[in-house]
Coordinates of C-alpha atoms in Angstrom, one line a residue:
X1 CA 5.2 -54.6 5.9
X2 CA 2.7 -55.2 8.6
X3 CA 4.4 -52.2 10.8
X4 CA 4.1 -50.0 8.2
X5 CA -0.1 -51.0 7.5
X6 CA -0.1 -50.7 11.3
X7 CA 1.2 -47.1 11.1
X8 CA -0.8 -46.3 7.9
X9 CA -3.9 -47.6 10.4
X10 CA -2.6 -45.2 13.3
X11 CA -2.3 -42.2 10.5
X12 CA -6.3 -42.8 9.2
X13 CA -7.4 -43.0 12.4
X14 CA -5.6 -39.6 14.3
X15 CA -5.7 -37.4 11.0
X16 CA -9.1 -36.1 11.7
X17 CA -8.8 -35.6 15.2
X18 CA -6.7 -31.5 15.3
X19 CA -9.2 -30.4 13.2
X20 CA -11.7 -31.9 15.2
X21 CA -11.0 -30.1 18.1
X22 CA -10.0 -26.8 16.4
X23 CA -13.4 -26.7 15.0
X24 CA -15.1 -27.4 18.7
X25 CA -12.5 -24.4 20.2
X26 CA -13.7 -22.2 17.3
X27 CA -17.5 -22.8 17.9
X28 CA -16.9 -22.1 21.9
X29 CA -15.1 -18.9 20.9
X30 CA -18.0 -18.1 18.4
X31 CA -20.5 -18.3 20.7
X32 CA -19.2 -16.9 24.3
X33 CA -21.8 -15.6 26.7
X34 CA -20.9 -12.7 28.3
X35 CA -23.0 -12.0 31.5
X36 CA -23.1 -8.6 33.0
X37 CA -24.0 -9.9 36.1
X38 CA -20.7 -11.8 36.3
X39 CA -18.5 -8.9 34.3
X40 CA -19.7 -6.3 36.9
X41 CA -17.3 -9.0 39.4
X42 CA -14.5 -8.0 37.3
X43 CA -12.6 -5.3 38.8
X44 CA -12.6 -2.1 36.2
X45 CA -8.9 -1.4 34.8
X46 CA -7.7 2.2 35.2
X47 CA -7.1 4.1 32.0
X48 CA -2.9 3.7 32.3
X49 CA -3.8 -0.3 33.1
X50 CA -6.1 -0.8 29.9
X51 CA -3.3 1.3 27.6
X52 CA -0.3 -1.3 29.1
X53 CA -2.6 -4.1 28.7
X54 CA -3.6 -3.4 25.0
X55 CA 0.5 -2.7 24.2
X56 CA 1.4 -5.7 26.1
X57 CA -1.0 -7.4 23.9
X58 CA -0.6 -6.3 20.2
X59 CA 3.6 -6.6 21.1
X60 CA 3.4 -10.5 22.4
X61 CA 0.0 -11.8 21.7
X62 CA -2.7 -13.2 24.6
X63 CA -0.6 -16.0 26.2
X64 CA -2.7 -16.4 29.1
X65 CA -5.9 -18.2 28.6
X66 CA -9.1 -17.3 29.1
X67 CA -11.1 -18.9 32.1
X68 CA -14.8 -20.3 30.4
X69 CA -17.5 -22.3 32.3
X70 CA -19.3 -24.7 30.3
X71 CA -23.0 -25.7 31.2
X72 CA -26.0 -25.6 30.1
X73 CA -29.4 -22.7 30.0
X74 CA -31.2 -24.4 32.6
X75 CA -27.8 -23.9 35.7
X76 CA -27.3 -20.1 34.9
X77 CA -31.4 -19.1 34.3
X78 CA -31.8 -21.2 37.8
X79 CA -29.2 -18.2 39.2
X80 CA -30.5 -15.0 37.2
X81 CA -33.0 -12.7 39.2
X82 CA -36.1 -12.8 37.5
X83 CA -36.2 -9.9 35.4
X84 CA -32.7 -10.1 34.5
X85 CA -32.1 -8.7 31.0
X86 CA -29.2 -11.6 30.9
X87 CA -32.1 -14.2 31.1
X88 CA -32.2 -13.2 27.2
X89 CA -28.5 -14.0 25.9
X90 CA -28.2 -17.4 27.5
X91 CA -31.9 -18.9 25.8
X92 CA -34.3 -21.8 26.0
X93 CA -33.8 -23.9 29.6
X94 CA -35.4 -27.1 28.1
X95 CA -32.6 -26.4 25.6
X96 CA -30.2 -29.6 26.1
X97 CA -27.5 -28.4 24.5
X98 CA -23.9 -26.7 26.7
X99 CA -23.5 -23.3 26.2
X100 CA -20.0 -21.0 27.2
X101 CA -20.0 -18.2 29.7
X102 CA -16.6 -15.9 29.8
X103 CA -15.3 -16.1 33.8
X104 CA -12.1 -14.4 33.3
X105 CA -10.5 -12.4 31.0
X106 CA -13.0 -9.9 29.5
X107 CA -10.2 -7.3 29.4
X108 CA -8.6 -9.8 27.2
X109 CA -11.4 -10.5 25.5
X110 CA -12.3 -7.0 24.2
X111 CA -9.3 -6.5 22.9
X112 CA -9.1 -10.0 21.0
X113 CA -12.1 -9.0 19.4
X114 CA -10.9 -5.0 18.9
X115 CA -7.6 -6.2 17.2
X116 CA -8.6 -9.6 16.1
X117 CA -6.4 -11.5 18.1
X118 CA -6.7 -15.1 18.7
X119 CA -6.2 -16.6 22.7
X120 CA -6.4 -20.0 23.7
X121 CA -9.3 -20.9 26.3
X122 CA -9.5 -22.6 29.5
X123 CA -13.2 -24.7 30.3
X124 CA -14.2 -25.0 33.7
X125 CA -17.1 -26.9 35.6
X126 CA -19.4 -25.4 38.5
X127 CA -22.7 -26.6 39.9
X128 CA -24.2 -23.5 39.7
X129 CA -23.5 -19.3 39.7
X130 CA -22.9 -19.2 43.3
X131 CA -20.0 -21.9 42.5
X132 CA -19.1 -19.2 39.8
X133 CA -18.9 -16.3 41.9
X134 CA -17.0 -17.2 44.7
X135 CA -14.5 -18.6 42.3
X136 CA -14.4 -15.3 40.2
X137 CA -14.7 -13.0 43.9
X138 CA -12.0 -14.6 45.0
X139 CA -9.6 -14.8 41.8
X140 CA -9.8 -11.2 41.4
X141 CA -8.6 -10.7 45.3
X142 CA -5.7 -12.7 44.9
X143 CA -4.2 -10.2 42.7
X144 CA -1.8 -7.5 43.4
X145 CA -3.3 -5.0 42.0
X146 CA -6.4 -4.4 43.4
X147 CA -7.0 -0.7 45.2
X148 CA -8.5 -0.5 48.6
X149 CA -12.1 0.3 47.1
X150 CA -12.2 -3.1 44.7
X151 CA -10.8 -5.4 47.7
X152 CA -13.4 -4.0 49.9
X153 CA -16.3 -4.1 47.3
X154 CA -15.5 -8.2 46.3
X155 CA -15.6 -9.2 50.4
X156 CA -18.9 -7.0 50.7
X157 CA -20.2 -8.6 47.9
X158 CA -19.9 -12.5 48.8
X159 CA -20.5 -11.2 52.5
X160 CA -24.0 -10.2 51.7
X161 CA -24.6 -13.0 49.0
X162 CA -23.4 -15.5 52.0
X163 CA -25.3 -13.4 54.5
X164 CA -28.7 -13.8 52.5
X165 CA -28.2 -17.7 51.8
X166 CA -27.2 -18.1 55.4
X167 CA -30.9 -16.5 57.1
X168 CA -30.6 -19.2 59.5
X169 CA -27.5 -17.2 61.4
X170 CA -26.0 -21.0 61.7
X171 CA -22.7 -19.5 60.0
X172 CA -20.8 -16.5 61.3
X173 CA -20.7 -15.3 58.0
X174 CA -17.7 -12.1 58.8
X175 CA -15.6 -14.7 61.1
X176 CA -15.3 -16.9 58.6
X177 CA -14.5 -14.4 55.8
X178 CA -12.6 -12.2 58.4
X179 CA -10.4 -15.4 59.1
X180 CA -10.4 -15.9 55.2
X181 CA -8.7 -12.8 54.1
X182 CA -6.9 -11.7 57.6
X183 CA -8.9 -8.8 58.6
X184 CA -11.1 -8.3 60.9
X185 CA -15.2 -8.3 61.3
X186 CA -15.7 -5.0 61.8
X187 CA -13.7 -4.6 58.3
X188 CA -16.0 -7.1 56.6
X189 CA -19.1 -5.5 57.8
X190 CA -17.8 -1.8 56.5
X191 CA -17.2 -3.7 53.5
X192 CA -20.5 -5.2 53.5
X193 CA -22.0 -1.3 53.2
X194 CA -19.7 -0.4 51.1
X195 CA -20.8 -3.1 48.4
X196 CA -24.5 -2.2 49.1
X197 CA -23.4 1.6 49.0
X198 CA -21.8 1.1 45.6
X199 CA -24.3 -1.1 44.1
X200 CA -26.9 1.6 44.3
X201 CA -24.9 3.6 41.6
X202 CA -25.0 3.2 37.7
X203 CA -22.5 0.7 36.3
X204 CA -21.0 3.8 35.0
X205 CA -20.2 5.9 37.6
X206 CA -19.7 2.4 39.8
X207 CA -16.7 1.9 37.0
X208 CA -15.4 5.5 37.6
X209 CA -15.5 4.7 41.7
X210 CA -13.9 1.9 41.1
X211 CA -11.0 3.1 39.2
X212 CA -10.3 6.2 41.8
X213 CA -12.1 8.3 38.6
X214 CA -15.0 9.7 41.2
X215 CA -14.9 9.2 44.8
X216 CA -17.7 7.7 47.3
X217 CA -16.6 8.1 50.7
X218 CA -17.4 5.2 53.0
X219 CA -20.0 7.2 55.1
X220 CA -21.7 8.0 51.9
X221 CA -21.9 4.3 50.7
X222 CA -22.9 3.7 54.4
X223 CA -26.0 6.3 53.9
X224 CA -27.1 5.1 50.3
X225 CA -26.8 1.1 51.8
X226 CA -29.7 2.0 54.5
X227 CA -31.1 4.8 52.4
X228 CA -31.8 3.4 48.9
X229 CA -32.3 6.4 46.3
X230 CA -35.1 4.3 44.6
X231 CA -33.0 4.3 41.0
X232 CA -29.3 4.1 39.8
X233 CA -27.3 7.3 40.5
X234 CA -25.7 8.7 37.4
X235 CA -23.2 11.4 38.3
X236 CA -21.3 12.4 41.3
X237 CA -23.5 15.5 40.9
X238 CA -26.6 13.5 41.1
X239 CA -25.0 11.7 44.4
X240 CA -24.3 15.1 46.2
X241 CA -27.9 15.8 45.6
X242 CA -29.3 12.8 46.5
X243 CA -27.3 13.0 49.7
X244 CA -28.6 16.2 50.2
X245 CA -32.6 14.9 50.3
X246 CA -31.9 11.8 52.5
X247 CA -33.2 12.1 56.5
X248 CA -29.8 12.1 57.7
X249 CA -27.5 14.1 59.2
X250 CA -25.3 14.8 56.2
X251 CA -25.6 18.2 53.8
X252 CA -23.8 17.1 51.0
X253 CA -21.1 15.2 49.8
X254 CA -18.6 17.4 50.7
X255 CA -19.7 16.8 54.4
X256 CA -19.8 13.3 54.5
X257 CA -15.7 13.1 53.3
X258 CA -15.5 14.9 56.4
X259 CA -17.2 12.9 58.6
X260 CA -15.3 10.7 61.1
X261 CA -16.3 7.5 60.0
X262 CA -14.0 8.2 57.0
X263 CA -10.7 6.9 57.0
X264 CA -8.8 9.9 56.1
X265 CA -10.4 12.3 58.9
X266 CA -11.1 9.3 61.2
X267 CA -7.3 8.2 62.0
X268 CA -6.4 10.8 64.8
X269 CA -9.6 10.2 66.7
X270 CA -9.1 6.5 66.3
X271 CA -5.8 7.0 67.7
X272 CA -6.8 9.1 70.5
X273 CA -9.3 6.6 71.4
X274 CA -7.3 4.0 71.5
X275 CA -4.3 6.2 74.3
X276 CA -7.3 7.0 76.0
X277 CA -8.8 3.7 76.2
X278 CA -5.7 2.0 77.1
X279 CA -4.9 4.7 79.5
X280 CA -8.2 4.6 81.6
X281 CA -7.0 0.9 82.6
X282 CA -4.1 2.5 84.1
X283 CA -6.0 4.7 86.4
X284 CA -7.5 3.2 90.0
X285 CA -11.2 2.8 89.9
X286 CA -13.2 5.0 91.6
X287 CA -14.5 3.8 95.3
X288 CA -11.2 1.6 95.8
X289 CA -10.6 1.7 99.7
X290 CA -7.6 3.1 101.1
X291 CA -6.6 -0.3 102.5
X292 CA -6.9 -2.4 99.5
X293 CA -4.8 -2.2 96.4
X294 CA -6.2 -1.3 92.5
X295 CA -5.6 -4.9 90.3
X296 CA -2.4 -4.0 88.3
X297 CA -2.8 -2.9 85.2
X298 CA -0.7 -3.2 81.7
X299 CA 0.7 0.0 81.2
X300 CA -0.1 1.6 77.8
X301 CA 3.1 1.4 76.3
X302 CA 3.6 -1.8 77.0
X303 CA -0.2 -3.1 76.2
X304 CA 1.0 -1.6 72.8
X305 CA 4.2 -2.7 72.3
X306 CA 2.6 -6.5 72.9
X307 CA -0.4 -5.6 70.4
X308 CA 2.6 -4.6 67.9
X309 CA 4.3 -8.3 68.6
X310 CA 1.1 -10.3 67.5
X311 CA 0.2 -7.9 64.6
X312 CA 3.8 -8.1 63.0
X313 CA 3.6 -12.2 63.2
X314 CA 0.5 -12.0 61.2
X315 CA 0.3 -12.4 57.2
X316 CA 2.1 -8.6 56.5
X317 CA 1.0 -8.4 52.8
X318 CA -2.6 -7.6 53.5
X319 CA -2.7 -3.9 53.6
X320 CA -5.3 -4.1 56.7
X321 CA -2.7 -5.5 58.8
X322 CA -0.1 -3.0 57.8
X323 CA -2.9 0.0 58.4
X324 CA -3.4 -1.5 61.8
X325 CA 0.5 -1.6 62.5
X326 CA 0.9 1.7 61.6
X327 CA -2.1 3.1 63.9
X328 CA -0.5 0.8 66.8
X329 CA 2.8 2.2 66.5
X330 CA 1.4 5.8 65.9
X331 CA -0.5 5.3 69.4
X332 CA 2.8 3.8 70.8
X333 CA 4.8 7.4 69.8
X334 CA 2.0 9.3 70.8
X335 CA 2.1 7.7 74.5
X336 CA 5.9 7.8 74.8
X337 CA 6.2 11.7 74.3

């Protein structure tokens, strides 16, 4: 008899506690913050994407959680500009109380809330947004999926958020993201305009560059980064124009995806460069006497063939590398002709 009190004792005091937390996960879900400043970190989905995702979804259900950070007004209003319209959603900062903000999965989310789908939810802890972003920058790079464009918009954007924290110059901020994602500074820094570039458009037409839906051509996002339009652009119509009016070299839009800097147009001089370069080592400096002999230098081939070695040891699933690989052996068939 004195098991079965014991057990009876176990029952009364567990029966109240699913329901318990049921209740707190329903509240949480109830009353989600969503901030734009940290949705806009979120990579757009192109329109094939979103259609697979919402099948995938209404077939099998949200099995992956979403990613929530729990804390309270005072953390995120402390990393809010000013003036931010967000400042609004999250309320009081004497307020005591935790709130929820959504980190990851607002795909997910809209659709839960379009079809009336339930998800189960996942509660982190940060010390503050900074925390936040980096975590969510560098989540979304670790997928699979992401085009050229969104990769090199999330390493401009926590290069110039480091860049601005870190005024002092004690960090080099693009070695130690260059290190971090396996590409090199010069790639961080183009990335770095490119964010700056892309940031000057609507959160519209940012969403349609984002997707491949309109196109901003790195030497345009270079222009708009040092040439701020004064207000968001709207249309890639509205870009051309604005182009058109900035003290620069460039006509139009039209121009600028033709302008070397660009990938596309920019390979064969890049190449050519790069024969040339290697091939003035090859030659005997000018004002050598007669009786003394040149240093040797690495033929071009070989210089090359070596570069072609170290690249094919590094980590081959960042696309950088491969681009690199291929302009190295490109050069390499170009000098053996």
């Amino acid at each position: 008899m004195a098991k079965t009190r014991a057990l009876d004792k176990l029952k009364e005091k567990t029966a109240d506690l699913k329901p318990a937390v049921f209740t707190h996960e329903l509240a949480i879900k109830s009353n989600l913050i969503i901030l734009p400043e940290l949705r806009s970190l979120i990579p757009p989905l192109r329109a094939e994407e979103s259609q697979q995702l919402e099948s995938n979804l209404l077939t099998n259900g949200i099995k992956d959680p979403l990613t929530i950070w729990e804390t309270t007004p005072e953390v995120v209003l402390n990393g809010l500009a000013p003036k931010s319209a967000s400042r609004e959603l999250v309320g009081d900062a004497d307020s005591s109380g935790k709130i929820y903000v959504l980190i990851d999965g607002h795909n997910r989310y809209d659709l839960a809330q379009r079809h009336g789908l339930d998800y189960r939810i996942n509660i982190l802890d940060f010390e503050d947004m900074n925390q936040v972003r980096d975590y969510m920058i560098n989540y979304q790079l670790g997928r699979r999926n992401l085009t050229p464009e969104q990769a090199s918009y999330l390493r401009g954007l926590r290069y110039n958020k480091m860049k601005e924290e870190n005024r002092s110059d004690r960090i080099n901020v693009a070695q130690q993201l260059a290190d971090e994602y396996q590409v090199s500074t010069r790639t961080i820094k183009r990335d770095s305009d490119y964010a700056k570039g892309v940031e000057e458009l609507s959160p519209e037409l940012k969403k349609e560059v984002l997707t491949g839906k309109a196109k901003l051509p790195r030497a345009a996002a270079k222009v708009l980064s040092k040439e701020k339009p004064g207000r968001p652009i709207e249309s890639q119509e509205e870009l051309d124009k604005v182009l058109e009016r900035l003290p620069k070299a460039f006509k139009s839009l039209n121009d600028l995806k033709a302008n070397p800097e660009d990938e596309e147009t920019g390979k064969s001089k890049e190449i050519e460069a790069l024969i040339k370069g290697v091939a003035k080592q090859d030659k005997p400096q000018a004002g050598t006497s007669k009786g003394s002999e040149p240093a040797p230098r690495e033929p071009v081939a070989e210089k090359l063939q070596r570069d072609l070695k170290s690249l094919i040891e590094k980590d081959l699933t960042q696309k950088e590398v491969l681009q690199e690989i291929i302009d190295k052996a490109t050069a390499l068939m170009e000098s053996i002709k």
